[in-house]
């Protein structure tokens, strides 16, 4: 068991020692800029490409405090509104110019991130006021477009606790975040042609407008804006360009003189203004704060980098063609984005807060909330994007994750995305978009599905690999079932069903050549190798897929298949159970485990019941013997969860170590470890930890499930790893979105959109006190409060059309009828 | 004042939290590999190019402990002999394969680095023995060749504190450190053609031999060896190549089976052995340790990467031509290096320890020893190198420093190297090599010296820059004087004198057009800008150079110049003092300080007396009014030393911050700060801190000098910065070698080789107790012990030929006569 008290980034503030904490701002498919624990801007990734470590020079917030109108340097204090650098302070030339590490900063900063809402407090005994920062990008559940705005609200708030009136200025300096050619190894961008930056004012929206040089069809092209609706502003629209630190020295001279900014009177002190390099501007917001007064300073950062390469990788067909980001079909430029957000901020913020309050205000265990909330950031990271395909919604595509400077593993990989649940519940239309792509474009005539959807960018070429993925192909059938059932959209099912039937039929022929309903031929899978012979990963997924397909076949009027699938699921599960259950868990049946490289044999595979996990999530119940499933998932916990990894031996990649706790992918408690076991067997993956944790909870092992969850989130507190970035093969790894399943498992929540039936059966929390949880249906997001026999459902967003409510397996009833819009609460009692 | 107790890396051990500590191994001009505080190998830079962050995959030491002959896994413990990773544990794919972070390590490691000797202790409650590592590259004072061996001694030592006999194995695994094409952004190398690795045995030297693919004239070409003279070894000469982690899994399976290694029976499990990529081998040393026994396990790592580009930068003429490293003229390959070192290790180690003991065993302040010892590592870093020029000694060349992946600022830059003293005292032949290059190749007919010696690689092109450097050119005259005087080599002076005279004469014409003996024309300098008008930096350096040149002119039979220079120095100093001394310090005289960018005006320039500092070091005494000099250097301390930089304002590069202490380059206590002061004015440079500290001590402000020194070394404790890397414009920055001057200033040491006169007048330490210090003359290194009226001089290395000894300004005498060889001690008493 972890010995430290559970502390999470969403429950306890981080100081500036949390150097790896980086809270991402940005919407779905927009790229991100992150805020570090010092309140610093970092990891600029607006260019349709990951960019960890990318930094913009001279981009920081300055606070200036002084008696109103004073020009006495002794009466003023001017600092960068960031916490101090925590160190180490290495660098082959110290901290470089662009970091301005030599300007005074705040002694402490403390950051509390409750995704999507970030708060940072700053303290310094030399500064008479108390500033803080609140930052977010609007997140509207079920609405990928309004959750996909290329923007970040940066709201600084300053309290004047003194008995003196004070003139307080917040000045944001920003280097052009668009138009760069590349990013150097020191993290700073290069510009072969300087962008423009100007002051612009439209109505009550004013601020800086950046435009990249070059044509609008250039991949580097983009616009950005830093705007406000604040009345009293001053600006330095463009810093001095050129030699050494002229620009920043002049900026600092200017603001420290009187707390206000002036435009420079020349472009540069050099003989010729350089035409290359970055351009920097500053926007200052002024207020006079009375004693005891608190004032807001609201900036809006917006960007618009419309052009993506129409391919996954350089060298692929289409790479030189432009495809638009979906957001670019809504807005012509960053200034228009800013206008939309300024105008709609009250509603956008209300939705964001409604959802965040529902999630963080629930009585679910803190570790579950922490994990689920963090997973939302994956959906809005560089891992996911939406391209213009001519439809109103666009085409959703995703990497597995994001390497620091490129996408990691193309094609919305089916076997990785199998685990992810967050989008299915919060942005289900994106998962439907993925399913359409997979079934309509990537299933061949013989039913083989390419597990990487490269045709999402168009073109006929499929991804060339010698094996289909057994877990990916069959899991995608289960996921389609999830999407149909959650949405209740029969048209969606009808559109895809013929392809689903092909994909399922293919499985019999391809993976079960001997017809015993236990898959035994070469089974490529998510460990990037092939399993040989009977094993639970492939077969349990097969039975889950057959169960789901049977229901869909029935609904599609294909009774023959419905029956055939159901019978096969039943018989196969029984046969597999007979062959592979060893009395405690399911094994791989091989005469010689070393006959092939990378098998697991008699080991305890953490993923052995992945198909069962997906079946539980979709209301299919047990697809394999329930007692054996309980035994096996408990065995996974007993053998593979390590409360201290200090003596764990792994020559593979390392995601958890030392005295950290974690669930390893496989172990061999009874011996029989292959000489070269499968290549990730000794690793610890959060995506698998969450799926096992949720599954444990589904089977009644609640404390075991929460123990694993706590272990994960204690590794991601911001001290050793970024709470908003669970890496596997890449940052923001899709598999980590398995964590939303924890909410489902803990609450026993089930929404069947085909029957408009909502069920809840919480297994956590003290039921003698009110239990509350967030929920989503296909059309609504809200919260449910259970208090004794009473149930209250409040709709925060969308419309809830409920036909049936079941709490703790008892039907509930209400006087209210019909669809319920946002802002309304329904009250239920047992029928 | 610093509030924390002074702790230095050379006085208190660092644990594995000291993630930036990297102790460099390697000789002069050989490149380096460093050892981190965990005992890990890091920063592989053997390829004639800096390479911070370069790492070799699967390169680590394994310890295996078990009852002799046991194959019972339960009775054995096998770990990587490194301290645990301290975190953060970020990485876009976790810790990558090559780091093997998933193998168990030691709970703690503690590193004490006393350059050139490194010691690390390891502890873990699961490991029954106590291992440690001692590592060094031989350092023989005054002998750049034997201090320039491309080798590292890695001596593991294991103590068995149990009452059981134990079989203890130390196995070093090493990826080829030669033959790579490049290093990727993750730090690992790429090999388009795999190197070879084989087991080899010659006499009692045995081990692994690596050879790069490709021709011997390829820039990538090289050899390396990992050897031992240990009897009982086992080897895995080449790991399995190919897919995933086959190689490392097989290694771990092998060593954990019985504690010994076997060759693999095949090259790869893949269908075809890959021809690209790295090759890895392991060499295991075995001992049976009786209860209470301690045993050594000695490895020698050697390398030989002979071919340098014959130019500073890609694109320069000569870049495609090969010039040999000087060490490559001594040895045909790494195996030959290893043979030489194995054979001569007793003497090499004795010299190394003799010098190290003399330095660290002195009674000098700990901060002075810490600073001076660290500066030795610059001489043996990638900043310095020696190329084959057909002579026995080779041509010494150097960068200013080393950027992480390339040299920083070419041409043994005169104005930066001005400050460096370490080589002049420990490897003076290298400084003479530099002076020859500067005066014989880089002084034009009119006496202008190019301050970057690009002709060191041959060719006629000089470095094209519009200004000569006033501080560089004149400081180099003083430094030539230092080299001549220290060596007593009149032939050396005769060879260079005509060029020196030209360079001095040029100064009158160029920098003093109005003939008032105060330099006032455009004065380019080490701040990379030009000072205009009268200022102390240029003029004081001028008077120092004139004093030195006068002595050299006299010695060269040029009485006319001797007199002219002496008179000019006298008159000029008086005039300058009149014009620039403001009652407290020397200022720059400008009507409008903002008429030119980057001036300092009435500010307190830390470097205002740099020329005086060099004059003190060379026995010239005060070249400007002594009282005013004392006042001015005290003013530098009073105004520019900051005991806490939290509120310091700088928009420049940042080398010290937060509550650290440091000396800034300039301040304006009486106002008058230019709008755009010179571009480094607010920075903190260790090289200037040391020169000011030493100068303060020279002037009697001992505590002030030590305060600055403590401030520097408390910034370089290994917590926030690497103790063996003081960066400025690049790592291992040459200017930081000013610190050896602290020993000179503290001891009042002066060696005049022309008169064979040694003087000592310590100003530190409690003289009621024995005072000891290290010393060097042109031909000897030794230690001096003063105890009451008795003085003992012990020669550690070389031969001391002493005509005159002066202690505390009193002549001393001895019964012994004639030159004294190493190992002998002379005893003196007052005459």
PDB file of C-alpha atoms in Angstrom, chain A residues 243-468:
ATOM      1  CA  UNK A 243      20.319  43.799 -31.164  1.00  0.00           C
ATOM      2  CA  UNK A 244      20.833  42.259 -27.767  1.00  0.00           C
ATOM      3  CA  UNK A 245      18.197  43.021 -25.183  1.00  0.00           C
ATOM      4  CA  UNK A 246      17.175  46.464 -26.428  1.00  0.00           C
ATOM      5  CA  UNK A 247      13.514  45.507 -26.677  1.00  0.00           C
ATOM      6  CA  UNK A 248      13.069  44.095 -23.223  1.00  0.00           C
ATOM      7  CA  UNK A 249      15.238  46.752 -21.601  1.00  0.00           C
ATOM      8  CA  UNK A 250      13.099  49.457 -23.187  1.00  0.00           C
ATOM      9  CA  UNK A 251       9.920  47.645 -22.086  1.00  0.00           C
ATOM     10  CA  UNK A 252      11.140  47.425 -18.511  1.00  0.00           C
ATOM     11  CA  UNK A 253      12.324  51.053 -18.510  1.00  0.00           C
ATOM     12  CA  UNK A 254       8.888  52.059 -19.800  1.00  0.00           C
ATOM     13  CA  UNK A 255       6.647  50.208 -17.388  1.00  0.00           C
ATOM     14  CA  UNK A 256       8.749  50.960 -14.325  1.00  0.00           C
ATOM     15  CA  UNK A 257       8.672  54.682 -15.096  1.00  0.00           C
ATOM     16  CA  UNK A 258       4.964  55.179 -14.396  1.00  0.00           C
ATOM     17  CA  UNK A 259       3.248  51.789 -14.619  1.00  0.00           C
ATOM     18  CA  UNK A 260       1.928  52.469 -18.104  1.00  0.00           C
ATOM     19  CA  UNK A 261       3.136  51.602 -21.586  1.00  0.00           C
ATOM     20  CA  UNK A 262       3.831  53.705 -24.617  1.00  0.00           C
ATOM     21  CA  UNK A 263       4.425  52.744 -28.217  1.00  0.00           C
ATOM     22  CA  UNK A 264       8.080  52.824 -29.229  1.00  0.00           C
ATOM     23  CA  UNK A 265       8.971  55.773 -31.418  1.00  0.00           C
ATOM     24  CA  UNK A 266      11.168  53.696 -33.689  1.00  0.00           C
ATOM     25  CA  UNK A 267      11.337  50.125 -34.877  1.00  0.00           C
ATOM     26  CA  UNK A 268      14.914  49.449 -33.903  1.00  0.00           C
ATOM     27  CA  UNK A 269      18.122  51.128 -32.802  1.00  0.00           C
ATOM     28  CA  UNK A 270      19.996  49.064 -35.350  1.00  0.00           C
ATOM     29  CA  UNK A 271      20.921  50.628 -38.653  1.00  0.00           C
ATOM     30  CA  UNK A 272      18.310  48.479 -40.296  1.00  0.00           C
ATOM     31  CA  UNK A 273      15.286  46.927 -38.635  1.00  0.00           C
ATOM     32  CA  UNK A 274      15.693  43.182 -38.929  1.00  0.00           C
ATOM     33  CA  UNK A 275      13.091  41.563 -41.158  1.00  0.00           C
ATOM     34  CA  UNK A 276      13.480  38.182 -39.518  1.00  0.00           C
ATOM     35  CA  UNK A 277      12.900  37.061 -35.985  1.00  0.00           C
ATOM     36  CA  UNK A 278      10.001  37.260 -33.642  1.00  0.00           C
ATOM     37  CA  UNK A 279       7.830  40.253 -32.869  1.00  0.00           C
ATOM     38  CA  UNK A 280       6.688  41.046 -29.387  1.00  0.00           C
ATOM     39  CA  UNK A 281       3.928  43.239 -28.086  1.00  0.00           C
ATOM     40  CA  UNK A 282       2.603  44.165 -24.661  1.00  0.00           C
ATOM     41  CA  UNK A 283      -0.911  44.930 -23.516  1.00  0.00           C
ATOM     42  CA  UNK A 284      -1.373  46.542 -20.113  1.00  0.00           C
ATOM     43  CA  UNK A 285      -4.620  46.682 -18.155  1.00  0.00           C
ATOM     44  CA  UNK A 286      -4.922  49.322 -15.452  1.00  0.00           C
ATOM     45  CA  UNK A 287      -7.110  49.688 -12.408  1.00  0.00           C
ATOM     46  CA  UNK A 288      -7.060  51.756  -9.303  1.00  0.00           C
ATOM     47  CA  UNK A 289      -7.901  49.474  -6.417  1.00  0.00           C
ATOM     48  CA  UNK A 290      -9.412  50.978  -3.318  1.00  0.00           C
ATOM     49  CA  UNK A 291      -8.408  49.582   0.063  1.00  0.00           C
ATOM     50  CA  UNK A 292      -9.909  46.098   0.343  1.00  0.00           C
ATOM     51  CA  UNK A 293     -10.964  46.043  -3.282  1.00  0.00           C
ATOM     52  CA  UNK A 294     -10.476  43.109  -5.632  1.00  0.00           C
ATOM     53  CA  UNK A 295     -10.308  43.693  -9.358  1.00  0.00           C
ATOM     54  CA  UNK A 296     -10.234  41.449 -12.408  1.00  0.00           C
ATOM     55  CA  UNK A 297      -7.952  41.816 -15.398  1.00  0.00           C
ATOM     56  CA  UNK A 298      -9.209  39.655 -18.198  1.00  0.00           C
ATOM     57  CA  UNK A 299      -7.133  38.735 -21.237  1.00  0.00           C
ATOM     58  CA  UNK A 300      -8.162  36.441 -24.015  1.00  0.00           C
ATOM     59  CA  UNK A 301      -5.522  34.637 -26.003  1.00  0.00           C
ATOM     60  CA  UNK A 302      -6.817  33.322 -29.321  1.00  0.00           C
ATOM     61  CA  UNK A 303      -5.146  31.691 -32.260  1.00  0.00           C
ATOM     62  CA  UNK A 304      -5.953  30.365 -35.691  1.00  0.00           C
ATOM     63  CA  UNK A 305      -3.492  28.134 -37.523  1.00  0.00           C
ATOM     64  CA  UNK A 306      -5.832  26.741 -40.141  1.00  0.00           C
ATOM     65  CA  UNK A 307      -3.723  24.534 -42.372  1.00  0.00           C
ATOM     66  CA  UNK A 308      -2.880  20.940 -41.599  1.00  0.00           C
ATOM     67  CA  UNK A 309      -0.990  18.540 -43.793  1.00  0.00           C
ATOM     68  CA  UNK A 310      -3.471  16.156 -45.351  1.00  0.00           C
ATOM     69  CA  UNK A 311      -1.584  13.085 -44.184  1.00  0.00           C
ATOM     70  CA  UNK A 312      -0.194  11.587 -41.021  1.00  0.00           C
ATOM     71  CA  UNK A 313       3.473  11.751 -41.832  1.00  0.00           C
ATOM     72  CA  UNK A 314       5.892  13.564 -44.040  1.00  0.00           C
ATOM     73  CA  UNK A 315       6.415  11.491 -47.158  1.00  0.00           C
ATOM     74  CA  UNK A 316       2.842  10.196 -47.141  1.00  0.00           C
ATOM     75  CA  UNK A 317       0.627  10.989 -50.092  1.00  0.00           C
ATOM     76  CA  UNK A 318      -1.258  14.211 -49.370  1.00  0.00           C
ATOM     77  CA  UNK A 319       1.415  15.674 -47.113  1.00  0.00           C
ATOM     78  CA  UNK A 320       1.825  18.689 -49.335  1.00  0.00           C
ATOM     79  CA  UNK A 321      -1.922  19.287 -49.541  1.00  0.00           C
ATOM     80  CA  UNK A 322      -3.791  21.457 -47.119  1.00  0.00           C
ATOM     81  CA  UNK A 323      -6.724  20.243 -45.089  1.00  0.00           C
ATOM     82  CA  UNK A 324      -8.356  22.712 -42.745  1.00  0.00           C
ATOM     83  CA  UNK A 325      -8.757  22.284 -39.060  1.00  0.00           C
ATOM     84  CA  UNK A 326     -12.462  22.039 -38.389  1.00  0.00           C
ATOM     85  CA  UNK A 327     -12.300  25.182 -36.266  1.00  0.00           C
ATOM     86  CA  UNK A 328     -11.039  27.086 -39.283  1.00  0.00           C
ATOM     87  CA  UNK A 329     -14.335  26.416 -41.006  1.00  0.00           C
ATOM     88  CA  UNK A 330     -16.098  28.315 -38.222  1.00  0.00           C
ATOM     89  CA  UNK A 331     -13.796  31.331 -37.943  1.00  0.00           C
ATOM     90  CA  UNK A 332     -11.784  33.254 -40.520  1.00  0.00           C
ATOM     91  CA  UNK A 333      -9.043  34.232 -38.086  1.00  0.00           C
ATOM     92  CA  UNK A 334      -8.023  34.575 -34.455  1.00  0.00           C
ATOM     93  CA  UNK A 335      -9.671  37.961 -34.100  1.00  0.00           C
ATOM     94  CA  UNK A 336     -13.006  36.395 -35.045  1.00  0.00           C
ATOM     95  CA  UNK A 337     -12.437  33.642 -32.500  1.00  0.00           C
ATOM     96  CA  UNK A 338     -11.813  36.300 -29.882  1.00  0.00           C
ATOM     97  CA  UNK A 339     -14.993  38.111 -30.854  1.00  0.00           C
ATOM     98  CA  UNK A 340     -17.052  34.947 -30.534  1.00  0.00           C
ATOM     99  CA  UNK A 341     -15.580  34.096 -27.158  1.00  0.00           C
ATOM    100  CA  UNK A 342     -15.878  37.614 -25.724  1.00  0.00           C
ATOM    101  CA  UNK A 343     -19.495  37.714 -26.808  1.00  0.00           C
ATOM    102  CA  UNK A 344     -20.423  34.256 -25.540  1.00  0.00           C
ATOM    103  CA  UNK A 345     -18.183  34.014 -22.539  1.00  0.00           C
ATOM    104  CA  UNK A 346     -20.975  34.067 -19.937  1.00  0.00           C
ATOM    105  CA  UNK A 347     -22.671  31.003 -21.423  1.00  0.00           C
ATOM    106  CA  UNK A 348     -19.414  29.261 -22.267  1.00  0.00           C
ATOM    107  CA  UNK A 349     -18.129  29.814 -18.767  1.00  0.00           C
ATOM    108  CA  UNK A 350     -21.418  28.736 -17.205  1.00  0.00           C
ATOM    109  CA  UNK A 351     -21.318  25.439 -19.100  1.00  0.00           C
ATOM    110  CA  UNK A 352     -17.711  24.941 -18.188  1.00  0.00           C
ATOM    111  CA  UNK A 353     -18.347  25.609 -14.532  1.00  0.00           C
ATOM    112  CA  UNK A 354     -21.544  23.571 -14.526  1.00  0.00           C
ATOM    113  CA  UNK A 355     -19.724  20.534 -15.741  1.00  0.00           C
ATOM    114  CA  UNK A 356     -16.659  21.115 -13.548  1.00  0.00           C
ATOM    115  CA  UNK A 357     -18.816  21.655 -10.487  1.00  0.00           C
ATOM    116  CA  UNK A 358     -20.757  18.494 -11.245  1.00  0.00           C
ATOM    117  CA  UNK A 359     -17.579  16.484 -11.566  1.00  0.00           C
ATOM    118  CA  UNK A 360     -15.538  17.944  -8.705  1.00  0.00           C
ATOM    119  CA  UNK A 361     -18.594  18.465  -6.562  1.00  0.00           C
ATOM    120  CA  UNK A 362     -19.534  14.814  -6.707  1.00  0.00           C
ATOM    121  CA  UNK A 363     -19.073  12.557  -3.717  1.00  0.00           C
ATOM    122  CA  UNK A 364     -16.982  10.134  -5.743  1.00  0.00           C
ATOM    123  CA  UNK A 365     -13.551   9.250  -4.321  1.00  0.00           C
ATOM    124  CA  UNK A 366     -11.016  12.035  -4.885  1.00  0.00           C
ATOM    125  CA  UNK A 367      -8.725   9.707  -6.831  1.00  0.00           C
ATOM    126  CA  UNK A 368     -11.518   8.829  -9.244  1.00  0.00           C
ATOM    127  CA  UNK A 369     -12.348  12.463  -9.868  1.00  0.00           C
ATOM    128  CA  UNK A 370      -8.655  13.292 -10.224  1.00  0.00           C
ATOM    129  CA  UNK A 371      -8.172  10.540 -12.807  1.00  0.00           C
ATOM    130  CA  UNK A 372     -11.323  11.208 -14.794  1.00  0.00           C
ATOM    131  CA  UNK A 373     -10.806  14.959 -14.934  1.00  0.00           C
ATOM    132  CA  UNK A 374      -7.210  14.564 -16.072  1.00  0.00           C
ATOM    133  CA  UNK A 375      -8.358  12.304 -18.885  1.00  0.00           C
ATOM    134  CA  UNK A 376     -10.430  15.137 -20.320  1.00  0.00           C
ATOM    135  CA  UNK A 377      -7.184  16.897 -21.134  1.00  0.00           C
ATOM    136  CA  UNK A 378      -6.213  14.087 -23.506  1.00  0.00           C
ATOM    137  CA  UNK A 379      -9.248  14.837 -25.627  1.00  0.00           C
ATOM    138  CA  UNK A 380      -8.057  18.429 -25.881  1.00  0.00           C
ATOM    139  CA  UNK A 381      -4.379  17.649 -26.403  1.00  0.00           C
ATOM    140  CA  UNK A 382      -2.385  17.338 -29.614  1.00  0.00           C
ATOM    141  CA  UNK A 383      -3.276  13.652 -29.599  1.00  0.00           C
ATOM    142  CA  UNK A 384      -6.742  14.416 -30.971  1.00  0.00           C
ATOM    143  CA  UNK A 385      -7.845  16.593 -33.853  1.00  0.00           C
ATOM    144  CA  UNK A 386     -10.772  17.303 -36.114  1.00  0.00           C
ATOM    145  CA  UNK A 387     -10.366  18.024 -39.803  1.00  0.00           C
ATOM    146  CA  UNK A 388     -12.718  19.569 -42.259  1.00  0.00           C
ATOM    147  CA  UNK A 389     -14.412  16.872 -44.316  1.00  0.00           C
ATOM    148  CA  UNK A 390     -17.195  19.015 -45.654  1.00  0.00           C
ATOM    149  CA  UNK A 391     -19.615  18.028 -42.898  1.00  0.00           C
ATOM    150  CA  UNK A 392     -20.787  20.287 -40.136  1.00  0.00           C
ATOM    151  CA  UNK A 393     -19.022  18.212 -37.513  1.00  0.00           C
ATOM    152  CA  UNK A 394     -15.803  17.389 -39.300  1.00  0.00           C
ATOM    153  CA  UNK A 395     -13.840  14.157 -39.119  1.00  0.00           C
ATOM    154  CA  UNK A 396     -12.330  13.175 -35.798  1.00  0.00           C
ATOM    155  CA  UNK A 397      -8.853  11.641 -36.029  1.00  0.00           C
ATOM    156  CA  UNK A 398      -6.253  10.865 -33.426  1.00  0.00           C
ATOM    157  CA  UNK A 399      -2.809   9.610 -32.721  1.00  0.00           C
ATOM    158  CA  UNK A 400      -2.188   7.084 -30.003  1.00  0.00           C
ATOM    159  CA  UNK A 401      -0.374   9.841 -28.191  1.00  0.00           C
ATOM    160  CA  UNK A 402       1.996  12.701 -28.810  1.00  0.00           C
ATOM    161  CA  UNK A 403       5.725  12.414 -28.809  1.00  0.00           C
ATOM    162  CA  UNK A 404       7.374  15.614 -27.663  1.00  0.00           C
ATOM    163  CA  UNK A 405       7.638  16.925 -31.212  1.00  0.00           C
ATOM    164  CA  UNK A 406       5.510  14.693 -33.435  1.00  0.00           C
ATOM    165  CA  UNK A 407       2.432  12.567 -33.262  1.00  0.00           C
ATOM    166  CA  UNK A 408       2.903   9.076 -31.934  1.00  0.00           C
ATOM    167  CA  UNK A 409       1.562   6.226 -34.008  1.00  0.00           C
ATOM    168  CA  UNK A 410      -0.988   7.144 -36.560  1.00  0.00           C
ATOM    169  CA  UNK A 411      -4.511   6.235 -37.414  1.00  0.00           C
ATOM    170  CA  UNK A 412      -6.759   6.375 -34.327  1.00  0.00           C
ATOM    171  CA  UNK A 413      -5.331   2.968 -33.486  1.00  0.00           C
ATOM    172  CA  UNK A 414      -8.180   0.613 -32.641  1.00  0.00           C
ATOM    173  CA  UNK A 415      -6.371  -1.488 -30.065  1.00  0.00           C
ATOM    174  CA  UNK A 416      -5.165   1.537 -28.099  1.00  0.00           C
ATOM    175  CA  UNK A 417      -8.398   3.481 -28.320  1.00  0.00           C
ATOM    176  CA  UNK A 418     -10.230   0.347 -27.104  1.00  0.00           C
ATOM    177  CA  UNK A 419      -9.462   1.393 -23.565  1.00  0.00           C
ATOM    178  CA  UNK A 420     -10.513   5.042 -23.847  1.00  0.00           C
ATOM    179  CA  UNK A 421     -13.938   5.916 -22.396  1.00  0.00           C
ATOM    180  CA  UNK A 422     -13.804   9.657 -21.790  1.00  0.00           C
ATOM    181  CA  UNK A 423     -14.882  10.760 -25.235  1.00  0.00           C
ATOM    182  CA  UNK A 424     -17.642   8.152 -25.376  1.00  0.00           C
ATOM    183  CA  UNK A 425     -19.275   9.797 -22.377  1.00  0.00           C
ATOM    184  CA  UNK A 426     -18.343  13.471 -22.728  1.00  0.00           C
ATOM    185  CA  UNK A 427     -17.964  13.969 -26.480  1.00  0.00           C
ATOM    186  CA  UNK A 428     -19.710  10.898 -27.932  1.00  0.00           C
ATOM    187  CA  UNK A 429     -20.115  12.395 -31.403  1.00  0.00           C
ATOM    188  CA  UNK A 430     -16.345  12.180 -31.798  1.00  0.00           C
ATOM    189  CA  UNK A 431     -16.349   8.466 -31.060  1.00  0.00           C
ATOM    190  CA  UNK A 432     -19.170   8.038 -33.573  1.00  0.00           C
ATOM    191  CA  UNK A 433     -17.013   9.898 -36.078  1.00  0.00           C
ATOM    192  CA  UNK A 434     -14.190   7.437 -35.382  1.00  0.00           C
ATOM    193  CA  UNK A 435     -16.476   4.413 -35.764  1.00  0.00           C
ATOM    194  CA  UNK A 436     -17.779   5.683 -39.089  1.00  0.00           C
ATOM    195  CA  UNK A 437     -14.250   6.055 -40.291  1.00  0.00           C
ATOM    196  CA  UNK A 438     -13.206   2.606 -39.075  1.00  0.00           C
ATOM    197  CA  UNK A 439     -16.177   0.682 -40.412  1.00  0.00           C
ATOM    198  CA  UNK A 440     -16.918   2.602 -43.578  1.00  0.00           C
ATOM    199  CA  UNK A 441     -13.348   3.171 -44.731  1.00  0.00           C
ATOM    200  CA  UNK A 442     -11.101   0.588 -43.112  1.00  0.00           C
ATOM    201  CA  UNK A 443     -13.018  -2.698 -43.299  1.00  0.00           C
ATOM    202  CA  UNK A 444     -12.056  -4.640 -46.404  1.00  0.00           C
ATOM    203  CA  UNK A 445     -14.498  -6.681 -48.425  1.00  0.00           C
ATOM    204  CA  UNK A 446     -13.440  -9.830 -46.552  1.00  0.00           C
ATOM    205  CA  UNK A 447     -14.116  -8.131 -43.216  1.00  0.00           C
ATOM    206  CA  UNK A 448     -10.550  -7.425 -42.193  1.00  0.00           C
ATOM    207  CA  UNK A 449     -10.241  -4.082 -40.443  1.00  0.00           C
ATOM    208  CA  UNK A 450      -7.020  -2.125 -40.714  1.00  0.00           C
ATOM    209  CA  UNK A 451      -6.290  -1.165 -37.171  1.00  0.00           C
ATOM    210  CA  UNK A 452      -4.815   2.180 -38.176  1.00  0.00           C
ATOM    211  CA  UNK A 453      -7.265   4.364 -40.065  1.00  0.00           C
ATOM    212  CA  UNK A 454      -5.012   6.136 -42.491  1.00  0.00           C
ATOM    213  CA  UNK A 455      -7.875   6.643 -44.917  1.00  0.00           C
ATOM    214  CA  UNK A 456      -9.300   9.260 -42.591  1.00  0.00           C
ATOM    215  CA  UNK A 457      -7.302  11.805 -44.582  1.00  0.00           C
ATOM    216  CA  UNK A 458      -8.798  10.464 -47.797  1.00  0.00           C
ATOM    217  CA  UNK A 459      -7.188   8.274 -50.411  1.00  0.00           C
ATOM    218  CA  UNK A 460      -7.460   4.552 -50.972  1.00  0.00           C
ATOM    219  CA  UNK A 461      -4.206   3.385 -49.499  1.00  0.00           C
ATOM    220  CA  UNK A 462      -4.607   1.424 -46.322  1.00  0.00           C
ATOM    221  CA  UNK A 463      -1.972   1.062 -43.683  1.00  0.00           C
ATOM    222  CA  UNK A 464       0.252  -1.788 -44.726  1.00  0.00           C
ATOM    223  CA  UNK A 465       0.812  -4.324 -41.959  1.00  0.00           C
ATOM    224  CA  UNK A 466       0.826  -8.081 -42.162  1.00  0.00           C
ATOM    225  CA  UNK A 467      -1.657  -8.806 -39.388  1.00  0.00           C
ATOM    226  CA  UNK A 468      -5.021  -7.476 -38.302  1.00  0.00           C
TER     227      UNK A 468
END
